[in-house]
Amino acid sequence: MAMVKTAGTLDLYAELGMRRVVNASATLTRLGGSLMPPPVIEAMVQASRSFIDLPELQRRVGERIARATKNEAAYVCCGAAAGLTLATAACVTGTDPAKIGRLPRDLDGLKDEVVVHKSQRNGYDFAVRQAGVRLVEIGPSVAELDRAIGERTAAVLYFAGRLAEGSLPLETVVEVAHRRGVPVVVDGAAQIPPIANLWAYTQAGADLATFSGGKGLRGPQTSGLILGRADLIEAVRLNGPPNQAIGRPMKVGKEEMLGLLAAVEWSLSLDEPALLARYERQVARVVDAVRNIPGVAAERDFPSEAGQPMPRALVRFDAAALGFDRDEVVRRLGEGDPYVEVAKSGADGIWINPQTLEDGEEAIVVDRLLAALGQRRGR
Ligand SMILES: *Cc1c(COP(=O)(O)O)cnc(C)c1O
């Protein structure tokens, strides 16, 4: 990072009156997603230095990401949510310009339904409906899935990870959908690590899979990936920027394209078992630091909030014993600069997630947690 002045960046935040966050919560968009490692920043700086043919860069970057992730084709979008809109649009229109021009309002006679498990419904299905389609809900049964698929079905949508708990397995959904000639789109936005998910869904038969660039991949926050079938990626491309189509407002810059390419390559080069071992150490350090405090219970919890195979610390507070409750602990952690963000668990607990902590940063969390518990003078 030799040429990047970190101190200068922090000064800009300070100048704006922004406090810094130690993020022990998750790869939340509202906190900035994730932190880009130096190779990603360098790639973005390089990209910023000259004009290029943007659609051609999109193709070249896509080809390289596709090869690296064992997929037929790849497309860089501005986030997994945009990926859902573009993937849906692609399933509705294919590569037909006349159909592309009709989204999102005039879907008469087009396939305008997307099938989804009722239990998987969540805020992000807004991004699917944005293409103009209607969601058709099913329960976790092959018969219901089969019945829900008809003339108007553009795709079956599948949210991987924790949201898929209690759903039909992806393989079953693929089998039923493909028998009816309908593509399956997987949302894997927050499902990295494990990095193998970049090919696991498509190898399981999904036609398209979307991922956030700014979560586990640690690419630019405003980047995302759509991976999968070449013909559908071509349809995504035609619906996407800079074409005057539904995806035009979902612009992706040259900096994001090179940045995400660097992030994918950097993520693939990581020693994932070592990374997961580091997460275990960070969790253990938090648990060990507070577990013997009267009124506090701490344990390793598994899996992550999104259902990824990685640990987090779960710390519970007995308000009667402590004289203050969980919300007061969270309030205390939220004071100062930097302040610590954690996720609430149930009525009396917090989760501390190592995924968004740098190596060693758990010490700050421990320090602030002990201070919040009156075990150490606050800073
Ligand atoms: C974060 C998330 C998204 C949106 O991803 P962005 O890259 O922020 O657009 C979509 N779906 C799920 C399940 C997510 O967790």
Coordinates of C-alpha atoms in Angstrom, one line a residue, residues 146-308:
D146 CA -44.0 -28.5 -10.1
R147 CA -47.4 -27.0 -9.9
A148 CA -46.1 -23.5 -9.6
I149 CA -44.1 -23.8 -12.8
G150 CA -46.1 -22.9 -15.9
E151 CA -46.1 -21.0 -19.2
R152 CA -45.3 -17.8 -17.5
T153 CA -42.4 -18.9 -15.3
A154 CA -39.2 -17.0 -16.2
A155 CA -37.1 -18.6 -13.4
V156 CA -36.9 -20.2 -10.1
L157 CA -35.1 -18.1 -7.5
Y158 CA -33.1 -19.7 -4.7
F159 CA -31.5 -17.9 -1.8
A160 CA -28.6 -20.0 -0.6
G161 CA -27.3 -20.4 3.0
R162 CA -29.4 -19.8 6.0
L163 CA -32.4 -18.6 4.0
A164 CA -32.5 -22.0 2.4
E165 CA -33.0 -23.8 5.7
G166 CA -36.2 -25.9 5.4
S167 CA -36.3 -25.5 1.6
L168 CA -36.0 -28.2 -1.0
P169 CA -32.3 -28.9 -1.8
L170 CA -30.9 -26.8 -4.6
E171 CA -30.3 -30.0 -6.6
T172 CA -34.0 -31.0 -6.4
V173 CA -35.1 -27.5 -7.4
V174 CA -32.7 -27.7 -10.4
E175 CA -34.0 -31.1 -11.4
V176 CA -37.6 -30.1 -11.3
A177 CA -37.1 -26.7 -13.0
H178 CA -34.9 -28.1 -15.8
R179 CA -37.4 -30.8 -16.5
R180 CA -39.7 -28.0 -17.3
G181 CA -37.1 -26.0 -19.2
V182 CA -36.9 -23.2 -16.6
P183 CA -33.6 -21.7 -15.4
V184 CA -32.6 -21.5 -11.7
V185 CA -31.1 -18.3 -10.3
V186 CA -29.2 -18.6 -7.0
D187 CA -28.5 -15.6 -4.7
G188 CA -25.2 -16.4 -3.0
A189 CA -24.5 -12.8 -2.1
A190 CA -23.1 -13.4 1.4
Q191 CA -22.0 -17.0 0.9
I192 CA -18.2 -16.5 0.8
P193 CA -16.3 -18.0 2.4
P194 CA -16.2 -20.7 1.3
I195 CA -14.8 -19.5 -1.9
A196 CA -15.8 -22.8 -3.6
N197 CA -19.4 -21.4 -3.6
L198 CA -18.3 -19.4 -6.7
W199 CA -18.7 -22.7 -8.6
A200 CA -20.7 -24.9 -6.2
Y201 CA -24.1 -23.5 -7.2
T202 CA -23.5 -23.6 -10.9
Q203 CA -22.0 -27.1 -10.6
A204 CA -25.1 -28.1 -8.8
G205 CA -27.0 -27.1 -11.9
A206 CA -27.9 -23.4 -11.2
D207 CA -28.1 -21.5 -14.4
L208 CA -27.0 -18.2 -12.8
A209 CA -25.6 -17.3 -9.4
T210 CA -25.1 -13.9 -8.0
F211 CA -22.5 -12.7 -5.4
S212 CA -21.6 -9.5 -3.7
G213 CA -18.3 -8.1 -4.6
G214 CA -18.1 -6.1 -1.4
K215 CA -18.8 -8.8 1.1
G216 CA -16.6 -11.9 1.5
L217 CA -14.7 -11.2 -1.7
R218 CA -13.5 -7.9 -0.3
G219 CA -13.8 -6.2 -3.7
P220 CA -15.3 -2.7 -4.3
Q221 CA -18.4 -2.3 -2.2
T222 CA -20.3 -1.3 -5.4
S223 CA -19.5 -4.5 -7.2
G224 CA -21.1 -7.9 -7.7
L225 CA -20.8 -11.0 -9.8
I226 CA -23.2 -12.9 -12.0
L227 CA -21.8 -16.3 -12.9
G228 CA -23.2 -19.1 -15.1
R229 CA -24.6 -20.0 -18.5
A230 CA -23.0 -18.1 -21.4
D231 CA -26.3 -17.4 -23.2
L232 CA -27.9 -16.0 -20.1
I233 CA -24.8 -13.9 -19.3
E234 CA -25.2 -12.5 -22.8
A235 CA -28.8 -11.6 -22.0
V236 CA -27.6 -10.0 -18.8
R237 CA -25.1 -8.0 -20.7
L238 CA -27.8 -6.7 -23.1
N239 CA -30.0 -5.7 -20.2
G240 CA -27.0 -4.1 -18.4
P241 CA -25.1 -0.8 -18.6
P242 CA -24.2 1.0 -20.8
N243 CA -27.1 -0.3 -22.8
Q244 CA -30.3 1.8 -22.5
A245 CA -32.2 -0.9 -20.7
I246 CA -33.4 -1.8 -17.3
G247 CA -29.8 -2.1 -16.0
R248 CA -28.6 1.3 -17.2
P249 CA -29.0 2.9 -13.7
M250 CA -26.9 0.0 -12.3
K251 CA -23.7 1.3 -13.7
V252 CA -20.3 -0.4 -13.2
G253 CA -17.1 1.5 -13.7
K254 CA -13.7 0.4 -15.0
E255 CA -12.4 0.8 -11.4
E256 CA -15.0 -1.7 -10.1
M257 CA -14.3 -4.1 -13.0
L258 CA -10.6 -4.3 -12.4
G259 CA -11.1 -4.1 -8.6
L260 CA -13.5 -7.0 -8.6
L261 CA -11.2 -9.1 -10.9
A262 CA -8.3 -8.4 -8.4
A263 CA -10.6 -9.3 -5.5
V264 CA -11.6 -12.6 -7.0
E265 CA -8.0 -13.5 -7.8
W266 CA -6.9 -12.4 -4.3
S267 CA -9.7 -14.4 -2.7
L268 CA -8.8 -17.5 -4.7
S269 CA -5.2 -17.2 -3.6
L270 CA -6.0 -17.1 0.1
D271 CA -5.3 -20.1 2.3
E272 CA -8.9 -20.6 3.3
P273 CA -8.2 -23.1 6.1
A274 CA -5.8 -20.6 7.6
L275 CA -8.4 -17.8 7.3
L276 CA -11.0 -20.0 9.1
A277 CA -8.4 -20.9 11.7
R278 CA -7.8 -17.2 12.3
Y279 CA -11.5 -16.7 12.7
E280 CA -11.5 -19.5 15.3
R281 CA -8.6 -17.8 17.2
Q282 CA -10.4 -14.4 17.2
V283 CA -13.6 -16.0 18.5
A284 CA -11.8 -17.9 21.2
R285 CA -10.0 -14.8 22.3
V286 CA -13.3 -12.9 22.8
V287 CA -15.0 -15.9 24.5
D288 CA -12.0 -16.5 26.9
A289 CA -11.8 -12.8 27.8
V290 CA -15.4 -12.5 29.1
R291 CA -16.6 -16.0 30.0
N292 CA -15.6 -15.9 33.7
I293 CA -17.2 -12.5 34.4
P294 CA -20.2 -13.0 36.7
G295 CA -23.4 -12.3 34.8
V296 CA -21.8 -13.0 31.5
A297 CA -22.0 -16.2 29.4
A298 CA -19.9 -16.6 26.3
E299 CA -19.6 -19.4 23.8
R300 CA -18.5 -20.2 20.2
D301 CA -21.5 -20.2 17.9
F302 CA -21.7 -21.8 14.5
P303 CA -22.4 -21.2 11.7
S304 CA -22.4 -17.5 10.7
E305 CA -25.5 -15.3 10.5
A306 CA -25.7 -16.0 6.7
G307 CA -25.2 -19.8 7.3
Q308 CA -21.5 -19.8 6.2

